Short mmCIF file of N, CA and C in Angstrom, two decimals:
data_model
loop_
_atom_site.label_atom_id
_atom_site.label_comp_id
_atom_site.label_asym_id
_atom_site.label_seq_id
_atom_site.Cartn_x
_atom_site.Cartn_y
_atom_site.Cartn_z
N THR A 153 40.42 6.37 -28.07
CA THR A 153 41.08 6.78 -29.31
C THR A 153 42.53 7.10 -29.00
N ASP A 154 43.41 6.46 -29.73
CA ASP A 154 44.84 6.67 -29.54
C ASP A 154 45.30 7.82 -30.44
N PRO A 155 45.70 8.94 -29.88
CA PRO A 155 46.13 10.08 -30.69
C PRO A 155 47.26 9.73 -31.66
N ALA A 156 48.09 8.75 -31.32
CA ALA A 156 49.23 8.40 -32.16
C ALA A 156 48.83 7.77 -33.48
N VAL A 157 47.61 7.23 -33.57
CA VAL A 157 47.18 6.58 -34.82
C VAL A 157 46.13 7.39 -35.58
N VAL A 158 45.76 8.55 -35.05
CA VAL A 158 44.71 9.35 -35.68
C VAL A 158 45.07 9.73 -37.11
N ALA A 159 46.23 10.28 -37.34
CA ALA A 159 46.60 10.75 -38.69
C ALA A 159 46.59 9.59 -39.68
N ASP A 160 47.15 8.44 -39.32
CA ASP A 160 47.15 7.29 -40.22
C ASP A 160 45.74 6.78 -40.48
N PHE A 161 44.91 6.74 -39.45
CA PHE A 161 43.53 6.30 -39.60
C PHE A 161 42.77 7.21 -40.56
N LEU A 162 42.95 8.51 -40.38
CA LEU A 162 42.26 9.46 -41.25
C LEU A 162 42.72 9.32 -42.70
N ALA A 163 44.01 9.15 -42.90
CA ALA A 163 44.54 8.99 -44.26
C ALA A 163 44.04 7.70 -44.90
N ALA A 164 43.95 6.65 -44.12
CA ALA A 164 43.55 5.34 -44.66
C ALA A 164 42.05 5.26 -44.95
N THR A 165 41.25 6.00 -44.19
CA THR A 165 39.80 5.85 -44.32
C THR A 165 39.12 6.99 -45.07
N GLY A 166 39.69 8.18 -45.02
CA GLY A 166 39.06 9.32 -45.67
C GLY A 166 37.76 9.76 -45.01
N VAL A 167 37.58 9.45 -43.74
CA VAL A 167 36.35 9.84 -43.05
C VAL A 167 36.20 11.36 -43.03
N HIS A 168 34.98 11.81 -42.90
CA HIS A 168 34.67 13.24 -42.90
C HIS A 168 34.45 13.79 -41.50
N ALA A 169 34.47 12.91 -40.49
CA ALA A 169 34.34 13.28 -39.08
C ALA A 169 34.93 12.14 -38.27
N LEU A 170 35.38 12.44 -37.06
CA LEU A 170 35.99 11.43 -36.21
C LEU A 170 35.31 11.41 -34.85
N ALA A 171 34.68 10.29 -34.52
CA ALA A 171 34.09 10.10 -33.20
C ALA A 171 35.19 9.62 -32.26
N CYS A 172 35.42 10.38 -31.22
CA CYS A 172 36.53 10.12 -30.29
C CYS A 172 36.03 9.42 -29.04
N THR A 173 36.88 8.59 -28.49
CA THR A 173 36.63 7.99 -27.18
C THR A 173 37.67 8.54 -26.21
N VAL A 174 37.18 9.30 -25.25
CA VAL A 174 38.08 9.94 -24.28
C VAL A 174 37.49 9.84 -22.86
N GLY A 175 36.84 8.70 -22.60
CA GLY A 175 36.20 8.50 -21.30
C GLY A 175 34.69 8.62 -21.38
N ASN A 176 34.16 8.91 -22.55
CA ASN A 176 32.73 9.01 -22.75
C ASN A 176 32.14 7.61 -22.95
N VAL A 177 30.87 7.44 -22.60
CA VAL A 177 30.19 6.15 -22.73
C VAL A 177 28.79 6.37 -23.28
N HIS A 178 28.26 5.34 -23.93
CA HIS A 178 26.86 5.37 -24.34
C HIS A 178 26.00 5.03 -23.13
N GLY A 179 24.86 5.69 -23.00
CA GLY A 179 23.95 5.40 -21.91
C GLY A 179 24.33 6.16 -20.65
N PRO A 180 23.62 5.85 -19.57
CA PRO A 180 23.86 6.57 -18.31
C PRO A 180 25.26 6.28 -17.76
N TYR A 181 25.85 7.28 -17.15
CA TYR A 181 27.16 7.11 -16.50
C TYR A 181 26.95 6.48 -15.13
N ALA A 182 27.67 5.39 -14.86
CA ALA A 182 27.58 4.72 -13.56
C ALA A 182 28.26 5.57 -12.48
N ASN A 183 29.29 6.31 -12.89
CA ASN A 183 30.03 7.20 -12.00
C ASN A 183 30.10 8.57 -12.68
N PRO A 184 30.43 9.61 -11.94
CA PRO A 184 30.57 10.91 -12.60
C PRO A 184 31.56 10.82 -13.76
N PRO A 185 31.20 11.41 -14.92
CA PRO A 185 32.09 11.33 -16.07
C PRO A 185 33.40 12.05 -15.83
N ASP A 186 34.46 11.50 -16.41
CA ASP A 186 35.79 12.08 -16.29
C ASP A 186 36.45 12.01 -17.66
N LEU A 187 36.19 13.01 -18.49
CA LEU A 187 36.75 13.02 -19.84
C LEU A 187 38.24 13.35 -19.79
N ASP A 188 39.00 12.69 -20.64
CA ASP A 188 40.45 12.88 -20.72
C ASP A 188 40.73 13.99 -21.74
N PHE A 189 40.75 15.23 -21.25
CA PHE A 189 40.92 16.37 -22.14
C PHE A 189 42.33 16.46 -22.71
N ALA A 190 43.32 15.94 -22.01
CA ALA A 190 44.67 15.91 -22.58
C ALA A 190 44.69 15.01 -23.82
N ARG A 191 44.00 13.88 -23.75
CA ARG A 191 43.89 12.98 -24.90
C ARG A 191 43.13 13.66 -26.03
N LEU A 192 42.04 14.33 -25.70
CA LEU A 192 41.25 15.04 -26.71
C LEU A 192 42.08 16.12 -27.39
N ASP A 193 42.86 16.85 -26.62
CA ASP A 193 43.74 17.87 -27.20
C ASP A 193 44.76 17.24 -28.15
N ALA A 194 45.28 16.07 -27.78
CA ALA A 194 46.25 15.37 -28.63
C ALA A 194 45.59 14.85 -29.91
N ILE A 195 44.36 14.38 -29.79
CA ILE A 195 43.62 13.94 -30.98
C ILE A 195 43.44 15.12 -31.93
N ARG A 196 43.01 16.26 -31.38
CA ARG A 196 42.80 17.45 -32.21
C ARG A 196 44.11 17.86 -32.89
N ALA A 197 45.22 17.76 -32.17
CA ALA A 197 46.52 18.15 -32.73
C ALA A 197 46.96 17.23 -33.87
N ASN A 198 46.44 15.99 -33.89
CA ASN A 198 46.83 15.03 -34.92
C ASN A 198 45.82 14.90 -36.05
N ALA A 199 44.81 15.77 -36.04
CA ALA A 199 43.79 15.76 -37.09
C ALA A 199 43.78 17.12 -37.76
N PRO A 200 43.35 17.18 -39.02
CA PRO A 200 43.24 18.48 -39.68
C PRO A 200 42.29 19.41 -38.92
N ASP A 201 42.60 20.69 -38.93
CA ASP A 201 41.77 21.66 -38.20
C ASP A 201 40.33 21.67 -38.66
N ASP A 202 40.09 21.35 -39.94
CA ASP A 202 38.73 21.42 -40.46
C ASP A 202 37.97 20.10 -40.33
N LEU A 203 38.56 19.08 -39.71
CA LEU A 203 37.87 17.81 -39.51
C LEU A 203 37.01 17.90 -38.25
N PRO A 204 35.69 17.70 -38.38
CA PRO A 204 34.84 17.73 -37.18
C PRO A 204 35.15 16.55 -36.25
N LEU A 205 35.26 16.84 -34.98
CA LEU A 205 35.37 15.80 -33.97
C LEU A 205 34.01 15.62 -33.32
N VAL A 206 33.65 14.36 -33.06
CA VAL A 206 32.33 14.01 -32.54
C VAL A 206 32.49 13.33 -31.19
N LEU A 207 31.56 13.61 -30.29
CA LEU A 207 31.57 12.96 -28.97
C LEU A 207 30.24 12.25 -28.77
N HIS A 208 30.30 10.91 -28.79
CA HIS A 208 29.12 10.10 -28.44
C HIS A 208 29.02 10.06 -26.93
N GLY A 209 27.84 9.80 -26.42
CA GLY A 209 27.68 9.65 -24.97
C GLY A 209 27.71 10.96 -24.24
N ALA A 210 27.16 12.01 -24.84
CA ALA A 210 27.17 13.32 -24.19
C ALA A 210 26.02 13.51 -23.22
N SER A 211 25.05 12.60 -23.22
CA SER A 211 23.97 12.68 -22.24
C SER A 211 24.54 12.59 -20.83
N GLY A 212 24.15 13.49 -19.98
CA GLY A 212 24.59 13.46 -18.60
C GLY A 212 25.90 14.19 -18.33
N LEU A 213 26.55 14.70 -19.37
CA LEU A 213 27.78 15.45 -19.13
C LEU A 213 27.43 16.83 -18.59
N PRO A 214 28.11 17.28 -17.55
CA PRO A 214 27.85 18.62 -17.01
C PRO A 214 28.15 19.71 -18.04
N GLU A 215 27.41 20.79 -17.99
CA GLU A 215 27.58 21.87 -18.97
C GLU A 215 29.01 22.38 -19.06
N PRO A 216 29.74 22.59 -17.95
CA PRO A 216 31.13 23.04 -18.08
C PRO A 216 32.00 22.05 -18.87
N MET A 217 31.71 20.76 -18.74
CA MET A 217 32.46 19.75 -19.48
C MET A 217 32.16 19.86 -20.98
N LEU A 218 30.90 20.13 -21.32
CA LEU A 218 30.53 20.32 -22.72
C LEU A 218 31.25 21.53 -23.31
N HIS A 219 31.30 22.61 -22.55
CA HIS A 219 32.00 23.82 -23.02
C HIS A 219 33.50 23.55 -23.21
N ARG A 220 34.09 22.80 -22.30
CA ARG A 220 35.52 22.45 -22.42
C ARG A 220 35.75 21.58 -23.65
N ALA A 221 34.82 20.66 -23.91
CA ALA A 221 34.95 19.79 -25.08
C ALA A 221 34.86 20.62 -26.37
N ILE A 222 34.00 21.59 -26.40
CA ILE A 222 33.90 22.48 -27.56
C ILE A 222 35.21 23.22 -27.78
N ARG A 223 35.77 23.74 -26.71
CA ARG A 223 37.05 24.44 -26.83
C ARG A 223 38.16 23.52 -27.33
N ALA A 224 38.03 22.22 -27.03
CA ALA A 224 39.04 21.24 -27.46
C ALA A 224 38.79 20.75 -28.89
N GLY A 225 37.71 21.19 -29.52
CA GLY A 225 37.50 20.84 -30.91
C GLY A 225 36.30 19.98 -31.23
N ILE A 226 35.53 19.58 -30.22
CA ILE A 226 34.32 18.81 -30.50
C ILE A 226 33.31 19.73 -31.16
N SER A 227 32.78 19.29 -32.30
CA SER A 227 31.81 20.12 -33.02
C SER A 227 30.45 19.45 -33.12
N LYS A 228 30.35 18.19 -32.67
CA LYS A 228 29.07 17.49 -32.69
C LYS A 228 28.99 16.59 -31.45
N PHE A 229 27.88 16.71 -30.75
CA PHE A 229 27.62 15.86 -29.59
C PHE A 229 26.45 14.94 -29.91
N ASN A 230 26.58 13.68 -29.57
CA ASN A 230 25.47 12.75 -29.72
C ASN A 230 24.87 12.49 -28.34
N VAL A 231 23.57 12.74 -28.25
CA VAL A 231 22.85 12.49 -27.00
C VAL A 231 21.67 11.59 -27.33
N ASN A 232 21.29 10.80 -26.37
CA ASN A 232 20.13 9.94 -26.53
C ASN A 232 19.45 9.74 -25.18
N THR A 233 20.21 9.36 -24.18
CA THR A 233 19.65 9.06 -22.88
C THR A 233 18.84 10.22 -22.33
N ASP A 234 19.31 11.46 -22.52
CA ASP A 234 18.59 12.63 -22.02
C ASP A 234 17.25 12.80 -22.71
N LEU A 235 17.08 12.22 -23.87
CA LEU A 235 15.87 12.42 -24.65
C LEU A 235 14.81 11.36 -24.38
N ARG A 236 15.15 10.32 -23.66
CA ARG A 236 14.20 9.22 -23.41
C ARG A 236 13.31 9.54 -22.24
#
């Protein structure tokens, strides 16, 4: 997700939540996950404070990373692999 286009995308689409891509992947991680929190912070800065940010591919993320994502504005995590 390019933080520079977030505001225009939101205005053009009227979405009620934004699923961000910041190094997250669907399914098992082949390597230890490395989320780009600087990018996530920039996305949050370019979106309204009340817009929920979503993170797909949260299965396998270490708990400290989940807590950091929450502090950065993620309000919904999608998990699947952990549930199979």
